[in-house]
Short mmCIF file of C-alpha atoms and ligand atoms in Angstrom, two decimals:
data_model
loop_
_atom_site.label_atom_id
_atom_site.label_comp_id
_atom_site.label_asym_id
_atom_site.label_seq_id
_atom_site.Cartn_x
_atom_site.Cartn_y
_atom_site.Cartn_z
CA MET W 1 0.00 0.00 0.00
CA ALA W 2 1.34 3.42 -0.89
CA VAL W 3 2.19 5.80 1.95
CA PHE W 4 0.87 9.35 1.78
CA VAL W 5 3.56 12.04 2.04
CA LEU W 6 3.20 15.66 3.11
CA ASP W 7 5.88 18.31 2.83
CA LYS W 8 7.17 20.53 5.63
CA GLN W 9 4.21 22.86 5.20
CA LYS W 10 1.72 19.96 5.22
CA ARG W 11 0.98 20.16 1.51
CA PRO W 12 0.58 16.84 -0.31
CA LEU W 13 3.44 15.28 -2.27
CA MET W 14 3.40 12.14 -4.40
CA PRO W 15 2.70 9.01 -2.32
CA CYS W 16 5.77 6.79 -1.81
CA THR W 17 6.39 3.11 -1.22
CA GLU W 18 6.36 1.52 2.23
CA LYS W 19 10.07 0.80 1.93
CA ARG W 20 10.93 4.40 1.19
CA ALA W 21 8.73 5.61 4.03
CA ARG W 22 10.53 3.24 6.42
CA LEU W 23 13.92 4.59 5.33
CA LEU W 24 12.80 8.20 5.70
CA LEU W 25 11.47 7.50 9.19
CA GLU W 26 14.60 5.60 10.25
CA ARG W 27 16.84 8.44 9.16
CA GLY W 28 14.72 10.94 11.04
CA ARG W 29 13.80 12.83 7.88
CA ALA W 30 10.09 12.24 8.38
CA VAL W 31 7.49 11.94 11.13
CA VAL W 32 4.28 9.92 11.23
CA VAL W 33 1.14 12.05 10.87
CA ARG W 34 -1.57 9.38 10.81
CA LEU W 35 -1.69 5.61 11.00
CA ALA W 36 -4.77 5.07 8.84
CA PRO W 37 -4.41 5.95 6.05
CA PHE W 38 -0.68 5.87 6.81
CA THR W 39 0.76 9.34 6.27
CA ILE W 40 4.20 10.80 6.93
CA ARG W 41 5.49 14.36 6.84
CA LEU W 42 8.92 15.26 5.52
CA LYS W 43 10.75 17.62 7.84
CA ASP W 44 13.19 19.02 5.28
CA ARG W 45 11.27 19.42 2.07
CA ILE W 46 8.99 22.08 0.60
CA GLY W 47 7.22 21.24 -2.66
CA GLY W 48 8.22 18.62 -5.19
CA ALA W 49 7.51 17.16 -8.62
CA LEU W 50 3.89 15.96 -9.00
CA GLN W 51 2.30 13.55 -11.45
CA PRO W 52 -1.39 13.27 -12.39
CA LEU W 53 -3.36 11.26 -9.82
CA ARG W 54 -6.95 10.15 -10.25
CA LEU W 55 -9.34 9.16 -7.49
CA LYS W 56 -11.92 6.65 -8.73
CA LEU W 57 -15.19 5.90 -6.95
CA ASP W 58 -17.64 3.07 -7.24
CA PRO W 59 -20.57 4.18 -5.07
CA GLY W 60 -22.60 1.28 -3.69
CA SER W 61 -25.57 1.07 -1.35
CA ARG W 62 -23.56 -0.50 1.47
CA VAL W 63 -19.91 -0.16 0.42
CA THR W 64 -18.19 2.47 -1.73
CA GLY W 65 -14.96 1.42 -3.43
CA LEU W 66 -12.11 3.95 -3.57
CA ALA W 67 -9.06 3.62 -5.79
CA LEU W 68 -6.24 6.12 -6.08
CA VAL W 69 -4.29 5.59 -9.31
CA ARG W 70 -1.44 7.29 -11.10
CA GLU W 71 -2.26 7.91 -14.74
CA SER W 72 0.03 7.67 -17.70
CA GLU W 73 -0.46 7.32 -21.41
CA THR W 74 1.53 5.29 -23.88
CA CYS W 75 1.41 5.80 -27.60
CA ASP W 76 1.67 2.86 -29.97
CA ARG W 77 4.45 3.80 -32.36
CA GLU W 78 2.93 2.03 -35.37
CA THR W 79 -0.79 2.70 -35.09
CA GLY W 80 -0.59 5.94 -33.13
CA ALA W 81 -3.27 4.67 -30.76
CA VAL W 82 -3.06 6.17 -27.27
CA GLU W 83 -3.39 3.68 -24.42
CA ARG W 84 -4.52 4.86 -20.99
CA LEU W 85 -2.48 3.18 -18.27
CA GLU W 86 -3.24 3.18 -14.57
CA HIS W 87 -0.97 2.25 -11.70
CA GLY W 88 -2.84 1.36 -8.53
CA LEU W 89 -1.44 3.24 -5.52
CA TRP W 90 -3.98 2.99 -2.74
CA PHE W 91 -7.27 1.13 -2.37
CA GLY W 92 -10.01 1.61 0.19
CA GLU W 93 -13.49 0.35 0.91
CA LEU W 94 -15.83 2.69 2.73
CA VAL W 95 -18.58 0.81 4.58
CA HIS W 96 -21.61 3.02 5.14
CA ARG W 97 -24.03 2.86 8.06
CA GLY W 98 -27.27 3.83 6.29
CA GLN W 99 -29.15 0.91 7.81
CA ALA W 100 -28.08 1.82 11.36
CA ILE W 101 -29.18 5.43 10.82
CA ARG W 102 -32.51 4.29 9.46
CA GLU W 103 -33.12 2.00 12.41
CA ALA W 104 -32.15 4.65 14.95
CA LEU W 105 -34.54 7.17 13.41
CA THR W 106 -37.37 4.65 13.29
CA LEU W 107 -36.79 3.84 16.93
CA ARG W 108 -36.82 7.51 17.89
CA ARG W 109 -40.02 8.06 15.93
CA HIS W 110 -41.71 5.18 17.72
CA TYR W 111 -40.62 6.40 21.16
CA ARG W 112 -41.92 9.88 20.42
CA ARG W 113 -45.19 8.61 19.07
CA ALA W 114 -45.70 6.45 22.15
CA ARG W 115 -44.67 9.22 24.56
CA ARG W 116 -46.88 11.87 23.01
CA SER W 117 -49.93 9.70 22.67
CA ARG W 118 -49.62 8.21 26.13
CA LYS W 119 -51.32 10.91 28.17
CA THR W 120 -52.49 13.55 25.71
CA ARG W 121 -55.98 14.10 24.42
CA TYR W 122 -56.84 13.14 20.87
CA ARG W 123 -55.67 15.56 18.21
CA ALA W 124 -56.63 15.22 14.57
CA PRO W 125 -53.61 14.31 12.48
CA ARG W 126 -52.05 17.26 10.69
CA PHE W 127 -50.82 16.86 7.17
CA LEU W 128 -49.59 18.92 4.25
CA ASN W 129 -47.92 21.29 6.68
CA ARG W 130 -44.31 20.33 5.95
CA THR W 131 -42.07 21.07 2.99
CA ARG W 132 -38.78 19.58 1.95
CA ARG W 133 -36.06 21.61 0.36
CA GLU W 134 -34.99 20.95 -3.21
CA GLY W 135 -32.66 17.98 -3.46
CA TRP W 136 -33.60 16.55 -0.07
CA LEU W 137 -32.37 13.00 0.49
CA PRO W 138 -33.41 10.65 3.31
CA PRO W 139 -30.84 10.82 6.15
CA SER W 140 -29.46 7.34 5.43
CA LEU W 141 -28.72 8.34 1.80
CA GLN W 142 -27.48 11.80 2.76
CA HIS W 143 -25.00 10.05 5.04
CA ARG W 144 -23.71 8.02 2.08
CA LEU W 145 -23.17 11.21 0.15
CA ASP W 146 -21.56 13.02 3.08
CA THR W 147 -19.12 10.25 4.02
CA THR W 148 -18.07 9.75 0.39
CA LEU W 149 -17.43 13.47 -0.05
CA ASN W 150 -15.63 13.52 3.28
CA TRP W 151 -13.21 10.88 2.01
CA VAL W 152 -12.68 12.69 -1.27
CA ALA W 153 -11.76 15.80 0.74
CA ARG W 154 -9.51 13.83 3.12
CA LEU W 155 -7.63 12.14 0.30
CA ARG W 156 -7.21 15.47 -1.46
CA ARG W 157 -5.45 16.74 1.64
CA LEU W 158 -3.10 13.74 1.56
CA ALA W 159 -2.39 13.37 -2.16
CA PRO W 160 -2.24 15.79 -5.10
CA ILE W 161 -5.38 14.49 -6.83
CA THR W 162 -5.98 16.11 -10.23
CA ALA W 163 -9.03 14.23 -11.51
CA LEU W 164 -12.01 12.17 -10.33
CA SER W 165 -13.93 9.25 -11.83
CA GLN W 166 -17.30 7.97 -10.75
CA GLU W 167 -19.56 5.13 -11.81
CA LEU W 168 -22.82 6.96 -12.48
CA VAL W 169 -25.29 4.62 -14.18
CA ARG W 170 -25.76 0.89 -14.53
CA PHE W 171 -25.79 0.99 -18.29
CA ASP W 172 -25.21 3.53 -21.00
CA THR W 173 -28.46 4.29 -22.86
CA GLN W 174 -26.48 5.87 -25.69
CA ALA W 175 -24.85 2.55 -26.46
CA LEU W 176 -28.22 0.78 -26.43
CA GLN W 177 -30.16 3.17 -28.62
CA ASN W 178 -27.82 2.80 -31.54
CA PRO W 179 -29.15 -0.37 -33.17
CA GLU W 180 -25.83 -0.97 -34.90
CA ILE W 181 -24.10 -1.79 -31.65
CA SER W 182 -26.94 -3.01 -29.48
CA GLY W 183 -27.07 -6.54 -30.83
CA VAL W 184 -26.36 -9.52 -28.65
CA GLU W 185 -23.88 -10.84 -31.17
CA TYR W 186 -21.48 -8.46 -29.46
CA GLN W 187 -22.09 -9.92 -26.05
CA GLN W 188 -18.84 -11.85 -25.92
CA GLY W 189 -16.19 -9.37 -24.95
CA GLU W 190 -17.53 -6.24 -26.61
CA LEU W 191 -18.46 -3.24 -24.47
CA ALA W 192 -21.97 -2.87 -25.96
CA GLY W 193 -22.79 -6.45 -24.96
CA TYR W 194 -22.03 -5.64 -21.34
CA GLU W 195 -24.25 -2.57 -21.48
CA VAL W 196 -27.07 -4.70 -22.96
CA ARG W 197 -26.71 -7.24 -20.20
CA GLU W 198 -26.72 -4.63 -17.43
CA TYR W 199 -29.76 -3.03 -19.04
CA LEU W 200 -31.64 -6.33 -19.20
CA LEU W 201 -30.71 -7.24 -15.61
CA GLU W 202 -32.09 -3.90 -14.46
CA THR W 203 -35.31 -3.81 -16.48
CA TRP W 204 -36.17 -7.48 -15.88
CA ARG W 205 -35.27 -7.17 -12.18
CA ARG W 206 -32.63 -9.91 -12.26
CA ARG W 207 -35.14 -12.72 -12.63
CA CYS W 208 -36.27 -15.18 -15.26
CA ALA W 209 -39.07 -13.56 -17.27
CA TYR W 210 -40.98 -16.85 -17.58
CA CYS W 211 -40.72 -18.56 -14.20
CA GLY W 212 -39.48 -15.71 -12.00
CA ALA W 213 -36.42 -17.60 -10.74
CA THR W 214 -33.75 -15.46 -9.09
CA ASP W 215 -30.17 -16.03 -7.90
CA MET W 216 -29.24 -18.25 -10.80
CA PRO W 217 -27.38 -17.70 -14.05
CA LEU W 218 -29.68 -15.94 -16.51
CA GLU W 219 -29.32 -16.16 -20.26
CA ILE W 220 -30.20 -13.54 -22.82
CA GLU W 221 -33.33 -14.74 -24.59
CA HIS W 222 -35.02 -13.57 -27.81
CA ILE W 223 -38.75 -12.95 -27.37
CA VAL W 224 -39.34 -13.48 -31.08
CA PRO W 225 -36.77 -16.21 -31.86
CA ARG W 226 -34.06 -15.37 -34.33
CA ALA W 227 -35.12 -18.34 -36.43
CA ARG W 228 -38.47 -16.59 -36.90
CA GLY W 229 -36.86 -13.33 -37.88
CA GLY W 230 -36.57 -11.79 -34.41
CA SER W 231 -34.09 -8.93 -34.15
CA ASP W 232 -31.22 -8.34 -31.74
CA ARG W 233 -32.56 -5.02 -30.49
CA VAL W 234 -33.06 -4.71 -26.74
CA SER W 235 -36.84 -4.48 -27.23
CA ASN W 236 -36.75 -8.10 -28.40
CA LEU W 237 -34.58 -9.36 -25.56
CA THR W 238 -35.34 -10.65 -22.11
CA LEU W 239 -33.70 -12.86 -19.50
CA ALA W 240 -34.50 -16.50 -18.90
CA CYS W 241 -33.07 -19.27 -16.79
CA ARG W 242 -31.42 -22.14 -18.62
CA ALA W 243 -34.43 -24.47 -18.21
CA CYS W 244 -36.97 -21.97 -19.55
CA ASN W 245 -34.67 -20.93 -22.38
CA GLN W 246 -34.34 -24.50 -23.55
CA ARG W 247 -38.03 -25.28 -23.10
CA LYS W 248 -38.99 -22.28 -25.20
CA ALA W 249 -36.36 -23.02 -27.86
CA ASN W 250 -37.73 -21.91 -31.23
CA GLN W 251 -41.37 -21.51 -30.23
CA SER W 252 -43.00 -18.13 -30.55
CA ILE W 253 -43.83 -16.50 -27.23
CA GLU W 254 -47.57 -16.74 -27.98
CA ASP W 255 -47.30 -20.54 -28.26
CA PHE W 256 -44.99 -20.87 -25.32
CA LEU W 257 -47.23 -18.87 -22.96
CA LYS W 258 -50.56 -20.11 -24.36
CA ARG W 259 -51.81 -20.98 -20.90
CA GLN W 260 -50.55 -17.83 -19.18
CA PRO W 261 -52.13 -14.93 -21.08
CA ALA W 262 -51.52 -12.48 -18.21
CA LEU W 263 -47.78 -13.20 -18.17
CA LEU W 264 -47.64 -13.01 -21.95
CA HIS W 265 -49.25 -9.58 -21.91
CA GLN W 266 -46.95 -8.36 -19.14
CA ILE W 267 -43.78 -9.48 -20.94
CA GLN W 268 -44.87 -7.91 -24.21
CA VAL W 269 -45.65 -4.60 -22.52
CA GLN W 270 -42.44 -4.56 -20.51
CA ALA W 271 -40.28 -5.33 -23.53
CA GLN W 272 -41.75 -2.40 -25.43
CA ALA W 273 -41.36 0.05 -22.53
CA PRO W 274 -39.28 3.00 -23.69
CA LEU W 275 -35.66 3.13 -22.59
CA GLN W 276 -35.92 6.35 -20.62
CA ASP W 277 -38.51 4.92 -18.27
CA ALA W 278 -36.40 1.88 -17.65
CA ALA W 279 -33.17 3.80 -17.06
CA VAL W 280 -33.01 3.86 -13.29
CA VAL W 281 -31.94 7.29 -12.18
CA ASN W 282 -30.26 6.87 -8.87
CA ALA W 283 -30.78 10.05 -6.85
CA THR W 284 -27.76 9.54 -4.60
CA ARG W 285 -25.34 8.96 -7.47
CA TRP W 286 -26.52 12.08 -9.27
CA ALA W 287 -26.23 14.11 -6.11
CA LEU W 288 -22.72 12.74 -5.65
CA LEU W 289 -21.79 13.68 -9.21
CA ASN W 290 -22.97 17.25 -8.70
CA ALA W 291 -21.07 17.48 -5.44
CA LEU W 292 -17.91 16.09 -7.04
CA LYS W 293 -18.20 18.65 -9.82
CA SER W 294 -18.26 21.41 -7.24
CA THR W 295 -14.74 20.43 -6.14
CA GLY W 296 -13.53 22.03 -9.38
CA LEU W 297 -11.69 18.89 -10.50
CA PRO W 298 -12.58 17.27 -13.85
CA VAL W 299 -15.02 14.40 -13.22
CA GLU W 300 -15.24 11.43 -15.56
CA THR W 301 -18.32 9.20 -15.37
CA GLY W 302 -18.66 5.59 -16.39
CA SER W 303 -21.39 2.98 -16.58
CA GLY W 304 -21.64 -0.28 -14.68
CA GLY W 305 -21.52 -2.14 -17.98
CA ARG W 306 -18.17 -0.59 -18.79
CA THR W 307 -16.78 -1.37 -15.32
CA LYS W 308 -17.71 -5.02 -15.75
CA PHE W 309 -16.33 -5.02 -19.27
CA ASN W 310 -12.97 -3.63 -18.05
CA ARG W 311 -12.83 -6.01 -15.11
CA THR W 312 -13.51 -9.08 -17.25
CA ARG W 313 -11.16 -8.00 -20.03
CA LEU W 314 -8.28 -7.29 -17.64
CA ASP W 315 -9.01 -10.44 -15.60
CA ILE W 316 -9.35 -8.57 -12.31
CA PRO W 317 -11.34 -10.14 -9.43
CA LYS W 318 -14.52 -8.51 -8.20
CA THR W 319 -14.09 -6.42 -5.06
CA HIS W 320 -15.48 -2.96 -4.33
CA ALA W 321 -12.06 -1.31 -4.48
CA LEU W 322 -11.03 -3.03 -7.71
CA ASP W 323 -14.38 -2.20 -9.30
CA ALA W 324 -13.56 1.43 -8.59
CA ALA W 325 -10.22 1.00 -10.35
CA CYS W 326 -12.08 -0.34 -13.43
CA VAL W 327 -14.52 2.61 -13.69
CA GLY W 328 -14.47 4.62 -16.91
CA ALA W 329 -12.32 4.45 -20.01
CA VAL W 330 -9.14 2.62 -19.08
CA ASP W 331 -6.97 0.31 -21.18
CA GLN W 332 -4.60 -1.17 -18.61
CA VAL W 333 -4.54 -1.38 -14.81
CA ARG W 334 -1.20 -2.23 -13.19
CA ASP W 335 -0.35 -2.95 -9.54
CA TRP W 336 -3.92 -3.68 -8.55
CA ASN W 337 -3.04 -6.58 -6.27
CA ARG W 338 -2.51 -4.56 -3.09
CA PRO W 339 -3.90 -4.62 0.44
CA VAL W 340 -7.09 -2.64 0.99
CA LEU W 341 -7.89 -0.27 3.84
CA ALA W 342 -11.36 -1.09 5.17
CA ILE W 343 -12.98 2.10 6.45
CA ARG W 344 -16.13 1.56 8.47
CA ALA W 345 -18.37 4.52 9.20
CA THR W 346 -19.03 4.20 12.92
CA GLY W 347 -20.52 7.58 13.74
CA ARG W 348 -19.47 9.68 16.71
CA GLY W 349 -21.71 8.17 19.35
CA ALA W 350 -25.38 8.57 20.13
CA TYR W 351 -27.09 11.90 20.57
CA SER W 352 -29.56 10.45 23.02
CA ARG W 353 -28.21 10.38 26.58
CA THR W 354 -30.88 7.99 27.82
CA ARG W 355 -30.55 4.27 27.51
CA THR W 356 -33.86 2.43 27.31
CA PHE W 357 -35.30 -0.99 27.80
CA ASN W 358 -36.72 -2.75 24.76
CA ASN W 359 -40.12 -1.24 25.43
CA GLY W 360 -38.73 2.29 25.39
CA PHE W 361 -38.81 3.13 29.10
CA PRO W 362 -35.64 4.73 30.47
CA ARG W 363 -33.11 2.38 31.99
CA GLY W 364 -30.19 4.66 32.73
CA TYR W 365 -28.40 7.78 31.66
CA LEU W 366 -25.12 8.24 29.83
CA MET W 367 -22.43 10.74 30.80
CA ARG W 368 -23.06 14.34 29.77
CA HIS W 369 -19.46 14.72 28.62
CA LYS W 370 -17.63 12.50 26.18
CA ARG W 371 -14.04 12.67 27.41
CA VAL W 372 -12.73 10.71 30.39
CA ASN W 373 -9.10 11.03 31.53
CA GLY W 374 -8.17 12.34 28.08
CA PHE W 375 -9.83 9.50 26.18
CA GLN W 376 -13.05 9.34 24.21
CA THR W 377 -15.10 6.41 22.96
CA GLY W 378 -13.81 5.45 19.52
CA ASP W 379 -10.19 6.48 20.12
CA TRP W 380 -7.67 4.00 18.80
CA VAL W 381 -5.44 3.02 21.74
CA SER W 382 -2.84 0.50 22.72
CA ALA W 383 -2.97 -0.70 26.33
CA VAL W 384 0.00 -2.39 27.96
CA VAL W 385 -1.20 -4.21 31.07
CA PRO W 386 1.83 -5.37 33.12
CA THR W 387 0.24 -7.86 35.54
CA GLY W 388 -2.99 -9.62 36.36
CA LYS W 389 -5.56 -11.59 34.46
CA LYS W 390 -5.53 -9.18 31.51
CA ALA W 391 -1.74 -8.86 31.28
CA GLY W 392 -0.51 -8.21 27.76
CA VAL W 393 -0.89 -5.69 24.96
CA HIS W 394 -4.36 -4.81 23.71
CA ILE W 395 -4.81 -2.62 20.63
CA GLY W 396 -8.17 -1.38 19.36
CA ARG W 397 -11.02 1.07 19.76
CA VAL W 398 -11.72 2.13 23.31
CA ALA W 399 -15.10 2.58 24.99
CA VAL W 400 -14.74 4.89 27.97
CA ARG W 401 -16.45 4.74 31.36
CA GLN W 402 -16.74 7.44 33.99
CA THR W 403 -14.77 5.27 36.44
CA GLY W 404 -11.70 5.19 34.19
CA SER W 405 -12.07 1.46 33.64
CA PHE W 406 -12.31 1.14 29.86
CA ASN W 407 -13.27 -1.56 27.36
CA ILE W 408 -11.07 -2.19 24.32
CA GLN W 409 -12.44 -3.70 21.12
CA ALA W 410 -9.46 -5.75 20.01
CA PRO W 411 -9.60 -7.84 16.81
CA ALA W 412 -9.78 -10.99 18.95
CA GLY W 413 -12.75 -9.67 20.95
CA THR W 414 -13.65 -7.06 23.52
CA VAL W 415 -11.41 -6.82 26.59
CA GLN W 416 -13.23 -5.33 29.55
CA GLY W 417 -11.99 -3.34 32.52
CA ILE W 418 -8.68 -1.87 31.35
CA ALA W 419 -7.53 1.03 33.53
CA TYR W 420 -7.05 4.33 31.71
CA ARG W 421 -3.46 4.70 32.96
CA HIS W 422 -2.40 1.65 30.91
CA CYS W 423 -3.81 3.17 27.69
CA CYS W 424 -1.78 5.10 25.16
CA LEU W 425 -3.43 7.01 22.32
CA ILE W 426 -2.66 5.88 18.74
CA GLN W 427 -5.19 7.92 16.79
CA ARG W 428 -8.14 10.07 17.82
CA ALA W 429 -11.69 8.97 17.00
CA ASP W 430 -12.77 10.51 13.69
CA GLY W 431 -16.04 8.72 13.07
CA TYR W 432 -14.47 5.79 11.22
CA GLY W 433 -13.03 2.43 12.22
CA TYR W 434 -10.05 1.07 10.29
CA ALA W 435 -8.86 -2.41 9.42
CA PHE W 436 -6.30 -3.59 6.92
CA GLN W 437 -7.48 -6.25 4.54
CA PRO W 438 -4.78 -8.42 3.02
CA LYS W 439 -4.37 -8.60 -0.74
CA PRO W 440 -7.46 -10.01 -2.44
CA ASP W 441 -7.24 -13.78 -2.72
CA THR W 442 -7.21 -13.78 -6.48
CA GLU W 443 -8.55 -17.29 -7.01
CA GLU W 444 -11.35 -17.03 -4.48
CA ALA W 445 -12.47 -13.60 -5.62
CA ARG W 446 -12.54 -14.73 -9.20
CA ARG W 447 -14.69 -17.72 -8.35
CA ALA W 448 -17.09 -15.45 -6.48
CA ALA W 449 -17.33 -13.12 -9.50
ZN1 LIG X 501 -37.16 -19.77 -15.88
#
C-alpha cells in the first residue's frame, strides 16, 4: 500500500512506497502524521515534482470502493493509438451505516409517538404542513453522500489528486439506442454487450421472465426467436433461466405462454417500454456527481456495464475497491493486487443520553461529557497491562467509562476493565473504524465473481 507524504508545510506530495517511508522515518527525515491511512510528513522538504493522480469511486448502497491511481499514457508507435495506463497506488473500501441510521430514526419516531400519545388528548392528524427543500435525500442516503465526499476531501489533503472518476449509471443508454451496436452478437467481450446485459438485468429485475427464478445464471433470450426473424434489439430481448430458455427453444412466445395470457401480456408490454422509463436514475449517485463537480476537479463518469467489461477483459477479481479501479475508459490497470484499507463509518456516538429498555422506558443515563481522563469512545489506543488476568498488549477502539475502567475492542474480541493509565493514544476517534485487509485472494475472488 502506498504511503501518503506531506511536505514541511503539510501540503501533499506524491505518495511513496512503504520501503521508502521506512527509510525516511529511520533516518529521522520524516514523522508519522496518521496511522490510517498511513501518512508521513517530511521535515526538510517544501514542494516537489507531481504527477497526475486520479481518485476513482464506485458508489454502492452499502460499500463504496475507492481507488487512487497514477495515470500515464503510452502511444503505440505504429498505429498511433493512445493507451490509458493506470498504476494502482492505494485502495479503500468505505462501509456506510445507512441501515443503522434508518433503524435509529425509526426507533426515535416510535418512542416519540408512544410518549406523546400516552397521556395527551386526541388531536386530529395534521398533514400537508411540511415542505422539503430541493434535493432533499433521506438521512441514510445523505449520510452516504456526506461520508463519500468527506473521504474525497480527506484524500485530497493527503495526495495531489488532479481528476475524479465515478460510476454513475448501470448501463449507457447511448450505447443501447444505436441499433448498430446493441445486438447480442457483441455480447462476448464487446463493451456494448455488457451494457445490454446490465440493461436487461435492471429492467427485468434480475429474474427469469418466464418462471421468475432469481439467484441463478440468466441467459439472454429472444422474445421473437431469431429463427423466426426476431431482431437483436433490446426491445426483443429478455432474460431467462437455462431451463426456460431450452423449453422455449424456437417456439414463438404466444405458443410458449398459451396458458398464461396475463404473463404473456406483461412481458410484451415490458419489452416495449421505452428506454428512458427503464433507465433507473439513482438520486444519490446524481447528487454525488454534482457534489464532485463542485470540487472544481474534472469528473469522468462511467457505466456499470463498462466497469464489468474492463474487469472481465483485464481479468481482475470482483471487489469494491477493484471495481472502482475499473470505472471509466481505461486500457490497462497495473499494480492492482494490493492490500485494501477497510474504512467503516461508525458515527461519533449517540445523541440520546438515555438508555432504554426494549419497550422504550428509560433504563439509565449516559455521561453528559464524552471525554474521560483524556480518552473518548472510539479512540484507537494500545494498552500495555503489566500484571494480572488481563496482562498483555491490547490494541483497538476504546469505549470509555466514567470510572476510568475502559473496554477495548481488540480484533480478537472485547477486553473489559482496562484502567485508563495503561492506555496510550494511537489515533483520535474521527467517526471511522479502520482495518487492513490483506491482498485479495485472487482465485477465491474470481470464483465469487
Ligand atoms: Zn425460468
